[in-house]
């Protein structure tokens, strides 16, 4: 015993020493890696040793020191990459430094800066590609994104300047060849319509041809700093005119009457081939929404042929595109378990028959052929011809009976039952599994049946003979499902389940030719609402039976103790349970059309169009860059201020229209419109291209009669720069030659000194919304994106949409960040992911405000294929208590999948 104890102690000591030796060996290897300068590998080894031996302080100290040193090395590498404008590698190094040492705040800040510069570089390349492919609107959007990340990026500003310089106005799909894109100011009062168009021709270089039905009515118009398209929409809209663009410099004007519309309007024929939408339903849809001129249904090709104006055809196209979407489909994984358990036991003596029969044979019984005087003792046996069911009866021989008495030739015979002593116990467990997988369309019924078809025979007799009828009954598992797929990827399932089995077979009838089958069924009908991939288990369909039976001999079985020898006890416990597990997996979700076809302006009641009336006033082309374009020419204002001061003592006063023909055209304006009506006095309704000095009294204003009075007063102004007005002298005070020359020189010099339109840098607001994510991931990897917010002080509610490329990455999960829970008070967070469109709608609220800095939400993505996916914010709405809005500047990011 003492020897065994010594051996155990020695073994424990050996194990302890080997563990310490292993720790020291790993620690020595880590020190060697540190001396070699491989700090990353050394850090891994130190972390491994420290985790296995947390009680050794030396390991912890080394781990902390090497962590700090390795973080600094990565930070220096990131700085070097940043100086070389290798933002990808710089971001990777800064993120590594911050991951090693979370207290290294400078690495985090430099990483954010590198991320912005990398995103700016990505968008700059994207903008250049769009510009090369002549996609100017997309290019302008990309360049603006660059300026959001890097406001001083010269290449992006130059790209915006190029796009703005080459921009042309479009009208009815034609790029108009305007000789000037400068804003136009038109001021008319009771002037002739054709004279206004004539002046518009001089200002824009566009020729107008009038139909004979156009009436030269009086028109009053006041338009300041407008575009050519705005002037056209006002003139044609107010006078019920229509236009037809012949080429880039010629437009026909005609009345908007049915006859003239038929004369000038061109019809367009387009055939729409439908994928999912039935052509008959589609034609009813189009006729309900639009009054098309001609439409035909091609049932064989499932297509519609429409002939109408291009505007009506475009509206019909969007309606059909919004409704011709593929049906949603779901894969239902159904598992049906039937668990059965049987427990039976039999104990005691069991007789084959608990009765006896006594028969008497008379004298000479074999000779008479009737061995028994009374009831015949017989046994029935079935022949081998089972198909016909033929039976034969054979009399029991006397050698199988017990002779109880013999008297005067009479014999008494008694049957003796067999005795069997049972002492068995039976245990059985059964499991029946059915695992069908059903793919079904949205709102369609699916049926699944697994089992057998049991025949049931019936025999009918007629005068000519007998006939056998066979009917089949399905026995097994039947599943009926009708799914309804919702927009939020939840599936509502109307489910029906039936499980049946054969319990007993019986033959009835005098000829025993009719088979009756007893079938046990269990049914289940319910409606479920499950998420995509969620499993619901339905149980509780339990059938339990307990049977206790006892067979015993009369009187003998009731004797205490000895009675069990003459009794047979049979106990049976049967239990079966039915379980149903169903899992919906959406194969194709509900297709929601894009916003441009799901909701769009459709024009007036009798003029369907995808453009809003007077759309040039609401959303002019490149409207998002209008502010920067107008801000740049402010530097040229001093060039025109000098002559204005000589003629006008109060330049801030409103402009008053001059009387027609009172003064010649201003020197600075006449070259801009050669041949204008102002140069030909006496034309009816002609308006000189001149503007009186602000504050100067005109004859019209003083009530004096204007000389050479025309039918109406009109004044036209065409500014050399946005927001600037041409300088001219008042009719009461004509300018001297010196002043006129100075004004002309100033007006001529202004365009030369005017700089090119520049885009003002986007100011960074105090509240920021940014993303923290890895720069690159591998295919099939999952990665986390943090939505970081700062400056959201006293935040009460936040709503925003995170957009991504669904072809490159896929959203997995969304969770609430620490920002909403920083005060410890209850908060709410909701999110919905539209995987098809690549949008995640998130909203959160909290009771008390806090610092407003931290992680707002965390989103887990999975990389699908190689490529780059931009991540951006939209529909942002952040409010404080009381409903005050918080101005937030969102930043965009890009993740690369390798």
mmCIF file of N, CA and C in Angstrom, residues 58 181 239 282 300 303 340 382 398 402 411 455 490 509 529 555 577 590 613 638 658 682 692 735 837 852 874:
data_model
loop_
_atom_site.group_PDB
_atom_site.id
_atom_site.type_symbol
_atom_site.label_atom_id
_atom_site.label_comp_id
_atom_site.label_asym_id
_atom_site.label_seq_id
_atom_site.Cartn_x
_atom_site.Cartn_y
_atom_site.Cartn_z
ATOM 1 N N UNK A 58 4.509 37.209 -14.784
ATOM 2 C CA UNK A 58 5.506 37.525 -15.799
ATOM 3 C C UNK A 58 4.930 37.406 -17.198
ATOM 4 N N UNK A 181 -26.471 79.176 -71.925
ATOM 5 C CA UNK A 181 -27.156 78.478 -70.830
ATOM 6 C C UNK A 181 -27.336 79.379 -69.620
ATOM 7 N N UNK A 239 -51.225 79.095 -72.440
ATOM 8 C CA UNK A 239 -51.972 79.389 -73.662
ATOM 9 C C UNK A 239 -52.530 78.132 -74.321
ATOM 10 N N UNK A 282 -53.555 41.483 -67.857
ATOM 11 C CA UNK A 282 -52.758 42.689 -68.093
ATOM 12 C C UNK A 282 -53.534 43.713 -68.910
ATOM 13 N N UNK A 300 -50.965 33.643 -77.491
ATOM 14 C CA UNK A 300 -49.954 32.610 -77.713
ATOM 15 C C UNK A 300 -48.593 33.031 -77.147
ATOM 16 N N UNK A 303 -48.396 38.335 -74.657
ATOM 17 C CA UNK A 303 -47.839 39.666 -74.889
ATOM 18 C C UNK A 303 -48.966 40.649 -75.160
ATOM 19 N N UNK A 340 -44.405 5.254 -30.957
ATOM 20 C CA UNK A 340 -45.286 4.280 -30.292
ATOM 21 C C UNK A 340 -44.476 3.500 -29.267
ATOM 22 N N UNK A 382 -59.007 -24.881 -42.552
ATOM 23 C CA UNK A 382 -59.030 -24.221 -43.856
ATOM 24 C C UNK A 382 -58.027 -24.879 -44.767
ATOM 25 N N UNK A 398 -62.675 -40.093 -31.842
ATOM 26 C CA UNK A 398 -62.868 -40.410 -30.435
ATOM 27 C C UNK A 398 -61.551 -40.675 -29.739
ATOM 28 N N UNK A 402 -61.765 -37.891 -24.094
ATOM 29 C CA UNK A 402 -61.614 -38.635 -22.839
ATOM 30 C C UNK A 402 -62.899 -39.430 -22.591
ATOM 31 N N UNK A 411 -71.158 -44.895 -24.700
ATOM 32 C CA UNK A 411 -69.893 -44.338 -24.193
ATOM 33 C C UNK A 411 -70.015 -42.814 -24.080
ATOM 34 N N UNK A 455 -57.221 -1.958 -50.336
ATOM 35 C CA UNK A 455 -58.429 -2.359 -51.061
ATOM 36 C C UNK A 455 -59.513 -2.854 -50.111
ATOM 37 N N UNK A 490 -41.902 36.647 -43.571
ATOM 38 C CA UNK A 490 -42.635 35.715 -42.727
ATOM 39 C C UNK A 490 -43.614 34.937 -43.602
ATOM 40 N N UNK A 509 -70.966 -10.814 -43.908
ATOM 41 C CA UNK A 509 -71.855 -11.370 -44.928
ATOM 42 C C UNK A 509 -71.984 -12.869 -44.762
ATOM 43 N N UNK A 529 -47.687 31.151 -38.355
ATOM 44 C CA UNK A 529 -46.959 32.310 -38.883
ATOM 45 C C UNK A 529 -45.514 32.152 -38.456
ATOM 46 N N UNK A 555 -64.059 -20.838 -9.275
ATOM 47 C CA UNK A 555 -63.837 -21.261 -7.905
ATOM 48 C C UNK A 555 -62.359 -21.514 -7.617
ATOM 49 N N UNK A 577 -47.708 8.768 -29.928
ATOM 50 C CA UNK A 577 -47.720 10.244 -29.991
ATOM 51 C C UNK A 577 -47.326 10.675 -31.393
ATOM 52 N N UNK A 590 -41.221 37.734 -51.835
ATOM 53 C CA UNK A 590 -42.175 38.589 -52.549
ATOM 54 C C UNK A 590 -41.394 39.702 -53.245
ATOM 55 N N UNK A 613 -46.281 67.937 -64.462
ATOM 56 C CA UNK A 613 -46.424 69.223 -65.144
ATOM 57 C C UNK A 613 -45.516 70.282 -64.516
ATOM 58 N N UNK A 638 -17.914 92.378 -58.581
ATOM 59 C CA UNK A 638 -17.272 93.694 -58.601
ATOM 60 C C UNK A 638 -17.059 94.211 -60.010
ATOM 61 N N UNK A 658 -39.036 99.435 -68.242
ATOM 62 C CA UNK A 658 -38.951 100.661 -69.034
ATOM 63 C C UNK A 658 -40.019 100.660 -70.099
ATOM 64 N N UNK A 682 -40.568 100.514 -83.537
ATOM 65 C CA UNK A 682 -41.770 100.565 -84.324
ATOM 66 C C UNK A 682 -42.449 99.254 -84.503
ATOM 67 N N UNK A 692 -34.199 99.578 -66.891
ATOM 68 C CA UNK A 692 -33.906 100.869 -66.279
ATOM 69 C C UNK A 692 -33.169 100.676 -64.977
ATOM 70 N N UNK A 735 -27.114 107.933 -70.810
ATOM 71 C CA UNK A 735 -25.721 107.910 -70.382
ATOM 72 C C UNK A 735 -24.855 108.671 -71.349
ATOM 73 N N UNK A 837 -33.751 44.134 -52.306
ATOM 74 C CA UNK A 837 -33.349 45.489 -52.646
ATOM 75 C C UNK A 837 -32.041 45.891 -51.986
ATOM 76 N N UNK A 852 -24.764 60.780 -26.622
ATOM 77 C CA UNK A 852 -24.992 60.745 -28.055
ATOM 78 C C UNK A 852 -23.825 60.235 -28.853
ATOM 79 N N UNK A 874 -29.524 56.307 -45.933
ATOM 80 C CA UNK A 874 -30.574 57.089 -46.576
ATOM 81 C C UNK A 874 -31.748 57.179 -45.624
#
